Short mmCIF file of N, CA, C and O in Angstrom, two decimals:
data_model
loop_
_atom_site.label_atom_id
_atom_site.label_comp_id
_atom_site.label_asym_id
_atom_site.label_seq_id
_atom_site.Cartn_x
_atom_site.Cartn_y
_atom_site.Cartn_z
N UNK A 204 -0.73 11.67 0.82
CA UNK A 204 0.06 10.84 0.28
C UNK A 204 1.48 11.33 -0.70
O UNK A 204 0.81 12.96 -0.47
N UNK A 205 2.23 10.94 -0.40
CA UNK A 205 3.62 11.94 -0.80
C UNK A 205 3.29 12.24 -2.30
O UNK A 205 3.06 11.73 -3.65
N UNK A 206 3.93 13.59 -2.52
CA UNK A 206 3.85 13.27 -3.67
C UNK A 206 4.64 13.18 -5.25
O UNK A 206 4.24 12.56 -6.03
N UNK A 207 6.24 12.18 -4.72
CA UNK A 207 6.90 12.12 -5.49
C UNK A 207 7.56 10.56 -4.45
O UNK A 207 7.86 10.54 -3.22
N UNK A 208 6.81 8.82 -4.74
CA UNK A 208 7.59 7.87 -4.01
C UNK A 208 9.35 7.86 -4.07
O UNK A 208 9.47 6.80 -3.53
N UNK A 209 9.32 8.15 -5.13
CA UNK A 209 11.37 8.31 -5.00
C UNK A 209 12.00 10.03 -3.69
O UNK A 209 12.78 9.42 -3.59
N UNK A 210 11.20 10.42 -3.70
CA UNK A 210 11.52 11.46 -2.45
C UNK A 210 11.10 10.48 -0.53
O UNK A 210 10.03 10.00 -0.17
N UNK A 211 12.57 11.08 0.79
CA UNK A 211 12.28 10.53 1.86
C UNK A 211 10.49 11.74 2.61
O UNK A 211 11.10 12.34 1.89
N UNK A 212 9.90 10.73 3.03
CA UNK A 212 9.33 11.10 3.87
C UNK A 212 9.68 11.93 5.09
O UNK A 212 10.46 11.87 5.87
N UNK A 213 9.51 13.36 4.89
CA UNK A 213 9.61 14.04 6.23
C UNK A 213 9.58 14.01 7.60
O UNK A 213 8.26 13.17 7.94
N UNK A 214 9.50 14.78 8.64
CA UNK A 214 9.31 14.75 10.15
C UNK A 214 7.22 14.92 9.79
O UNK A 214 6.53 13.92 10.62
N UNK A 215 7.45 15.78 9.79
CA UNK A 215 5.93 15.99 8.89
C UNK A 215 5.55 14.93 7.95
O UNK A 215 3.71 14.78 8.72
N UNK A 216 4.79 14.43 7.35
CA UNK A 216 4.54 13.10 6.78
C UNK A 216 4.36 12.66 7.72
O UNK A 216 3.18 11.71 7.74
N UNK A 217 5.48 11.97 8.23
CA UNK A 217 5.03 10.84 9.10
C UNK A 217 4.06 11.26 10.29
O UNK A 217 3.37 10.11 11.21
N UNK A 218 4.43 12.60 11.50
CA UNK A 218 3.38 12.76 12.16
C UNK A 218 1.81 12.70 11.26
O UNK A 218 0.75 12.39 11.87
N UNK A 219 2.12 13.41 10.09
CA UNK A 219 0.66 12.42 9.85
C UNK A 219 -0.31 11.47 9.57
O UNK A 219 -1.39 10.52 8.81
N UNK A 220 0.80 10.47 9.60
CA UNK A 220 0.70 8.94 9.21
C UNK A 220 0.30 8.23 10.20
O UNK A 220 -0.19 8.44 11.16
N UNK A 221 -0.66 7.66 9.63
CA UNK A 221 -1.13 5.85 11.29
C UNK A 221 -0.87 5.37 11.86
O UNK A 221 -0.12 5.21 12.89
N UNK A 222 0.47 5.10 10.84
CA UNK A 222 1.81 3.52 10.92
C UNK A 222 2.02 3.40 11.93
O UNK A 222 2.73 3.32 12.76
N UNK A 223 2.98 5.39 11.86
CA UNK A 223 3.63 6.49 12.88
C UNK A 223 2.93 6.08 14.48
O UNK A 223 3.55 5.41 15.12
N UNK A 224 1.65 6.40 14.65
CA UNK A 224 1.46 6.84 15.37
C UNK A 224 1.14 5.42 16.18
O UNK A 224 1.42 4.98 17.24
N UNK A 225 0.42 3.87 15.80
CA UNK A 225 0.77 3.23 15.08
C UNK A 225 1.36 2.30 16.80
O UNK A 225 1.11 1.64 17.50
N UNK A 226 2.67 2.45 15.61
CA UNK A 226 4.05 1.80 15.91
C UNK A 226 4.29 2.65 17.04
O UNK A 226 5.12 1.67 18.33
N UNK A 227 3.77 4.00 17.30
CA UNK A 227 4.60 4.61 18.40
C UNK A 227 4.21 4.31 19.84
O UNK A 227 3.97 3.61 21.18
N UNK A 228 3.06 4.19 19.93
CA UNK A 228 1.27 3.55 20.83
C UNK A 228 1.82 1.89 21.39
O UNK A 228 1.85 2.18 22.28
N UNK A 229 2.28 1.49 20.06
CA UNK A 229 2.95 -0.19 20.85
C UNK A 229 4.53 -0.30 22.13
O UNK A 229 3.98 -0.88 21.71
N UNK A 230 4.89 0.34 21.12
CA UNK A 230 6.88 0.56 21.84
C UNK A 230 5.74 1.23 23.43
O UNK A 230 7.12 0.50 24.18
N UNK A 231 5.30 2.86 23.90
CA UNK A 231 4.39 3.34 24.37
C UNK A 231 4.98 1.58 25.77
O UNK A 231 4.88 2.08 26.29
N UNK A 232 3.57 0.92 24.75
CA UNK A 232 2.45 -0.38 25.55
C UNK A 232 3.94 -0.69 25.86
O UNK A 232 4.10 -1.14 27.13
N UNK A 233 4.28 -1.62 24.85
CA UNK A 233 6.24 -2.20 25.71
C UNK A 233 6.95 -1.79 26.59
O UNK A 233 7.09 -2.77 27.31
N UNK A 234 7.15 -1.13 27.00
CA UNK A 234 7.43 0.47 28.42
C UNK A 234 6.30 -0.21 29.01
O UNK A 234 7.35 0.41 29.79
N UNK A 235 5.62 0.27 29.29
CA UNK A 235 4.50 0.30 30.05
C UNK A 235 4.19 -1.15 30.24
O UNK A 235 4.62 -0.84 31.87
N UNK A 236 4.60 -2.07 30.14
CA UNK A 236 4.54 -3.54 30.65
C UNK A 236 3.96 -4.15 30.06
O UNK A 236 3.13 -5.63 30.65
N UNK A 237 3.47 -4.38 29.50
CA UNK A 237 2.04 -5.07 27.72
C UNK A 237 2.64 -5.87 27.59
O UNK A 237 3.07 -6.08 27.21
N UNK A 238 1.93 -7.34 27.72
CA UNK A 238 2.18 -8.19 27.44
C UNK A 238 2.57 -8.26 25.57
O UNK A 238 1.03 -7.63 24.94
N UNK A 239 3.52 -8.76 24.99
CA UNK A 239 3.76 -9.09 23.76
C UNK A 239 2.39 -9.83 22.28
O UNK A 239 2.53 -9.58 21.92
N UNK A 240 2.57 -10.53 23.74
CA UNK A 240 1.02 -11.68 23.26
C UNK A 240 -0.37 -10.66 23.46
O UNK A 240 -1.51 -10.68 21.98
N UNK A 241 -0.72 -9.10 23.43
CA UNK A 241 -1.52 -8.70 22.86
C UNK A 241 -1.21 -7.60 22.54
O UNK A 241 -2.46 -7.32 21.31
N UNK A 242 -0.11 -6.88 22.30
CA UNK A 242 0.37 -5.93 21.68
C UNK A 242 0.52 -6.22 20.04
O UNK A 242 -0.35 -5.62 19.57
N UNK A 243 1.06 -7.44 19.33
CA UNK A 243 1.66 -7.51 18.28
C UNK A 243 -0.07 -7.77 18.30
O UNK A 243 -0.05 -7.46 16.30
N UNK A 244 -0.32 -8.73 18.10
CA UNK A 244 -2.27 -8.46 17.22
C UNK A 244 -2.81 -7.16 17.14
O UNK A 244 -3.31 -6.90 16.01
N UNK A 245 -2.70 -6.93 17.87
CA UNK A 245 -4.10 -4.87 17.89
C UNK A 245 -2.60 -5.04 16.27
O UNK A 245 -3.94 -3.83 16.22
N UNK A 246 -1.72 -4.68 17.70
CA UNK A 246 -0.62 -3.85 16.35
C UNK A 246 -0.53 -3.75 15.00
O UNK A 246 -0.91 -3.13 13.78
N UNK A 247 -1.06 -5.90 14.50
CA UNK A 247 -0.63 -5.79 12.98
C UNK A 247 -2.52 -5.57 12.29
O UNK A 247 -2.79 -5.59 11.46
N UNK A 248 -3.28 -5.81 13.72
CA UNK A 248 -5.00 -5.55 13.19
C UNK A 248 -5.09 -3.58 12.59
O UNK A 248 -5.42 -3.28 11.58
N UNK A 249 -4.08 -3.03 13.11
CA UNK A 249 -3.77 -1.91 13.26
C UNK A 249 -3.89 -1.19 11.85
O UNK A 249 -3.87 -0.16 11.35
N UNK A 250 -2.82 -2.00 11.65
CA UNK A 250 -1.32 -1.52 10.54
C UNK A 250 -2.52 -1.90 8.86
O UNK A 250 -2.09 -1.61 8.87
N UNK A 251 -2.34 -3.35 9.38
CA UNK A 251 -3.46 -3.92 8.25
C UNK A 251 -4.92 -2.97 7.98
O UNK A 251 -5.08 -2.41 6.41
N UNK A 252 -5.05 -2.64 9.10
CA UNK A 252 -6.52 -1.43 8.80
C UNK A 252 -6.29 0.12 8.13
O UNK A 252 -6.96 0.52 7.09
N UNK A 253 -5.09 0.01 9.37
CA UNK A 253 -4.43 1.79 8.00
C UNK A 253 -4.19 1.59 6.57
O UNK A 253 -4.18 2.22 5.77
N UNK A 254 -3.78 0.35 6.53
CA UNK A 254 -2.45 0.02 4.87
C UNK A 254 -4.51 0.34 4.46
O UNK A 254 -3.92 0.53 3.00
N UNK A 255 -5.62 -0.37 4.34
CA UNK A 255 -6.46 -0.53 3.75
C UNK A 255 -6.30 0.36 2.29
O UNK A 255 -6.76 0.07 1.62
N UNK A 256 -6.80 1.94 2.88
CA UNK A 256 -7.37 2.72 2.91
C UNK A 256 -5.96 3.21 1.21
O UNK A 256 -7.06 3.84 -0.17
N UNK A 257 -4.51 2.76 1.23
CA UNK A 257 -4.23 2.88 0.50
C UNK A 257 -3.81 2.54 -0.74
O UNK A 257 -4.02 2.90 -2.49
N UNK A 258 -4.33 0.84 -0.18
CA UNK A 258 -4.17 -0.03 -1.28
C UNK A 258 -5.40 -0.13 -2.49
O UNK A 258 -5.62 -0.11 -4.22
N UNK A 259 -7.18 -0.05 -1.57
CA UNK A 259 -8.38 0.45 -2.88
C UNK A 259 -8.01 1.60 -2.85
O UNK A 259 -8.64 1.28 -4.77
N UNK A 260 -6.98 2.18 -3.46
CA UNK A 260 -6.89 3.66 -3.84
C UNK A 260 -6.12 3.50 -5.21
O UNK A 260 -6.37 3.50 -6.51
N UNK A 261 -5.56 2.34 -4.68
CA UNK A 261 -4.90 1.47 -6.47
C UNK A 261 -5.30 1.15 -7.00
O UNK A 261 -4.80 0.43 -7.83
N UNK A 262 -6.19 0.30 -6.06
CA UNK A 262 -6.72 -0.69 -6.80
C UNK A 262 -7.38 -0.85 -9.09
O UNK A 262 -7.45 -1.60 -9.30
N UNK A 263 -8.41 0.72 -8.79
CA UNK A 263 -8.61 0.44 -10.56
C UNK A 263 -8.07 1.00 -11.12
O UNK A 263 -7.59 0.22 -12.42
N UNK A 264 -6.56 1.64 -9.95
CA UNK A 264 -4.97 1.21 -11.39
C UNK A 264 -4.92 0.35 -11.96
O UNK A 264 -4.18 -0.03 -13.00
N UNK A 265 -5.36 -0.86 -10.97
CA UNK A 265 -4.02 -1.81 -10.93
C UNK A 265 -4.64 -2.42 -12.07
O UNK A 265 -4.54 -3.29 -13.51
N UNK A 266 -6.19 -2.74 -12.24
CA UNK A 266 -7.20 -3.91 -13.02
C UNK A 266 -7.57 -2.78 -14.86
O UNK A 266 -7.36 -3.27 -15.23
N UNK A 267 -6.85 -1.38 -14.42
CA UNK A 267 -6.88 -0.46 -15.92
C UNK A 267 -5.37 -0.92 -15.99
O UNK A 267 -5.83 -1.33 -17.62
N UNK A 268 -4.75 -1.86 -14.89
CA UNK A 268 -3.74 -2.10 -16.10
C UNK A 268 -2.82 -2.91 -16.47
O UNK A 268 -2.20 -3.67 -16.90
N UNK A 269 -4.31 -4.23 -15.54
CA UNK A 269 -3.82 -5.27 -15.90
C UNK A 269 -3.25 -5.99 -14.65
O UNK A 269 -2.28 -6.54 -15.42
N UNK A 270 -3.05 -5.86 -14.31
CA UNK A 270 -1.83 -5.66 -13.17
C UNK A 270 -2.56 -6.49 -11.52
O UNK A 270 -2.03 -6.49 -10.48
N UNK A 271 -4.00 -6.73 -11.43
CA UNK A 271 -4.23 -7.38 -10.54
C UNK A 271 -4.01 -8.26 -9.47
O UNK A 271 -3.81 -8.00 -9.11
N UNK A 272 -3.19 -9.19 -10.26
CA UNK A 272 -1.67 -9.94 -9.44
C UNK A 272 -1.19 -9.18 -8.95
O UNK A 272 -0.93 -10.05 -7.97
N UNK A 273 -0.76 -8.66 -9.93
CA UNK A 273 0.79 -7.40 -8.02
C UNK A 273 0.19 -6.78 -7.51
O UNK A 273 1.59 -6.75 -6.37
N UNK A 274 -0.79 -6.21 -7.81
CA UNK A 274 -1.47 -5.47 -7.06
C UNK A 274 -1.47 -6.52 -5.15
O UNK A 274 -1.94 -6.07 -4.64
N UNK A 275 -2.34 -7.57 -5.96
CA UNK A 275 -2.62 -8.85 -4.41
C UNK A 275 -1.73 -8.85 -4.04
O UNK A 275 -1.70 -9.39 -2.93
N UNK A 276 0.25 -9.50 -4.41
CA UNK A 276 1.67 -9.62 -4.33
C UNK A 276 1.64 -8.27 -3.54
O UNK A 276 1.94 -8.83 -2.05
N UNK A 277 1.11 -7.20 -3.83
CA UNK A 277 1.91 -5.90 -3.14
C UNK A 277 0.80 -5.55 -1.96
O UNK A 277 2.17 -6.02 -1.17
N UNK A 278 0.08 -6.58 -1.97
CA UNK A 278 -1.25 -6.02 -0.66
C UNK A 278 -0.50 -7.71 0.78
O UNK A 278 -0.28 -7.14 1.72
N UNK A 279 -0.87 -8.54 -0.09
CA UNK A 279 -0.36 -9.67 0.80
C UNK A 279 1.48 -9.45 1.62
O UNK A 279 1.86 -9.90 2.62
N UNK A 280 2.65 -8.76 0.92
CA UNK A 280 4.02 -8.77 1.73
C UNK A 280 3.80 -7.92 2.00
O UNK A 280 4.59 -7.95 3.30
N UNK A 281 2.16 -6.72 2.22
CA UNK A 281 2.51 -5.63 2.95
C UNK A 281 2.04 -5.96 4.88
O UNK A 281 2.54 -6.25 6.04
N UNK A 282 0.94 -7.17 4.71
CA UNK A 282 0.32 -8.52 5.79
C UNK A 282 0.94 -8.99 5.73
O UNK A 282 1.42 -8.86 6.81
N UNK A 283 2.41 -9.54 5.64
CA UNK A 283 3.67 -10.52 5.94
C UNK A 283 4.58 -9.18 6.64
O UNK A 283 4.82 -9.78 7.93
N UNK A 284 4.28 -7.81 6.31
CA UNK A 284 5.03 -6.88 7.17
C UNK A 284 5.63 -6.54 8.71
O UNK A 284 5.99 -5.52 9.15
N UNK A 285 3.52 -6.82 8.86
CA UNK A 285 3.12 -6.37 9.77
C UNK A 285 2.90 -6.91 10.85
O UNK A 285 3.86 -5.65 11.60
N UNK A 286 3.22 -7.82 11.20
CA UNK A 286 3.97 -8.95 12.40
C UNK A 286 4.96 -8.03 12.49
O UNK A 286 5.26 -8.33 13.88
N UNK A 287 6.58 -8.24 11.23
CA UNK A 287 7.25 -7.92 12.10
C UNK A 287 7.36 -5.86 12.60
O UNK A 287 8.80 -6.62 13.42
N UNK A 288 6.76 -5.72 11.34
CA UNK A 288 7.17 -3.73 11.96
C UNK A 288 6.75 -4.13 13.80
O UNK A 288 6.77 -3.82 14.37
N UNK A 289 5.18 -4.50 13.60
CA UNK A 289 4.47 -4.33 15.42
C UNK A 289 5.38 -5.91 16.16
O UNK A 289 5.69 -4.65 17.48
N UNK A 290 6.55 -6.45 16.23
CA UNK A 290 7.52 -7.80 16.88
C UNK A 290 8.57 -6.05 17.14
O UNK A 290 9.38 -6.27 17.99
N UNK A 291 8.77 -5.28 16.19
CA UNK A 291 9.78 -4.81 16.56
C UNK A 291 9.51 -3.30 17.14
O UNK A 291 9.86 -3.20 18.07
N UNK A 292 8.08 -3.04 17.11
CA UNK A 292 8.12 -1.94 18.12
C UNK A 292 7.84 -2.62 19.43
O UNK A 292 8.32 -1.70 20.49
N UNK A 293 7.52 -3.33 19.50
CA UNK A 293 7.28 -4.12 20.85
C UNK A 293 9.15 -4.01 21.20
O UNK A 293 9.42 -4.14 22.43
N UNK A 294 10.09 -4.13 20.86
CA UNK A 294 11.41 -5.26 21.40
C UNK A 294 12.03 -3.86 21.42
O UNK A 294 12.50 -3.20 22.15
N UNK A 295 11.93 -2.53 20.71
CA UNK A 295 12.14 -1.26 21.32
C UNK A 295 12.12 -0.69 22.42
O UNK A 295 12.35 -0.65 22.87
N UNK A 296 10.09 -0.36 22.48
CA UNK A 296 9.51 -0.77 23.93
C UNK A 296 10.20 -1.28 24.83
O UNK A 296 10.89 -0.73 26.39
N UNK A 297 10.48 -2.94 25.07
CA UNK A 297 11.66 -3.70 25.71
C UNK A 297 13.12 -2.25 26.18
O UNK A 297 13.42 -2.42 26.90
N UNK A 298 13.68 -2.73 24.84
CA UNK A 298 15.19 -2.26 25.05
C UNK A 298 15.16 -0.59 25.65
O UNK A 298 15.80 -0.47 26.91
N UNK A 299 14.24 0.13 25.69
CA UNK A 299 13.87 1.20 26.36
C UNK A 299 13.51 0.54 27.62
O UNK A 299 14.11 1.93 28.87
N UNK A 300 12.81 0.48 27.88
CA UNK A 300 11.91 -0.91 29.65
C UNK A 300 13.89 -0.34 29.68
O UNK A 300 13.75 0.04 31.60
N UNK A 301 14.34 -1.26 29.47
CA UNK A 301 15.76 -2.11 30.16
C UNK A 301 17.10 -0.86 29.83
O UNK A 301 17.50 -1.04 31.40
N UNK A 302 16.43 -0.42 29.55
CA UNK A 302 18.14 0.61 29.48
C UNK A 302 18.04 2.52 30.39
O UNK A 302 18.19 2.32 31.51
N UNK A 303 15.83 2.35 30.68
CA UNK A 303 15.48 3.24 31.95
C UNK A 303 15.11 3.14 33.40
O UNK A 303 15.21 3.60 33.81
N UNK A 304 14.76 1.75 33.62
CA UNK A 304 14.58 1.26 34.40
C UNK A 304 15.27 0.17 35.20
O UNK A 304 15.46 -0.98 34.97
#
């Protein structure tokens, strides 16, 4: 986790992130010609699983602050964001495939 949420993530930090590798794998799978109907659900599941420890770490502090509802909204919005990121990774893979092949 970053020391400050106000600083942008560095490339070295991104390389240690499971989300980065999941999305990169999705791009490569789309580039290789795998179906989006297979890639997107797997990426959404992977992104949800990768995000779970981050949110479970915040739950005790949210309960202590009386912000369980806001915590639940944040988890829901992250889950809602995952299909968009997965679809974006697939589209990037398709574009790269179209440009190179």
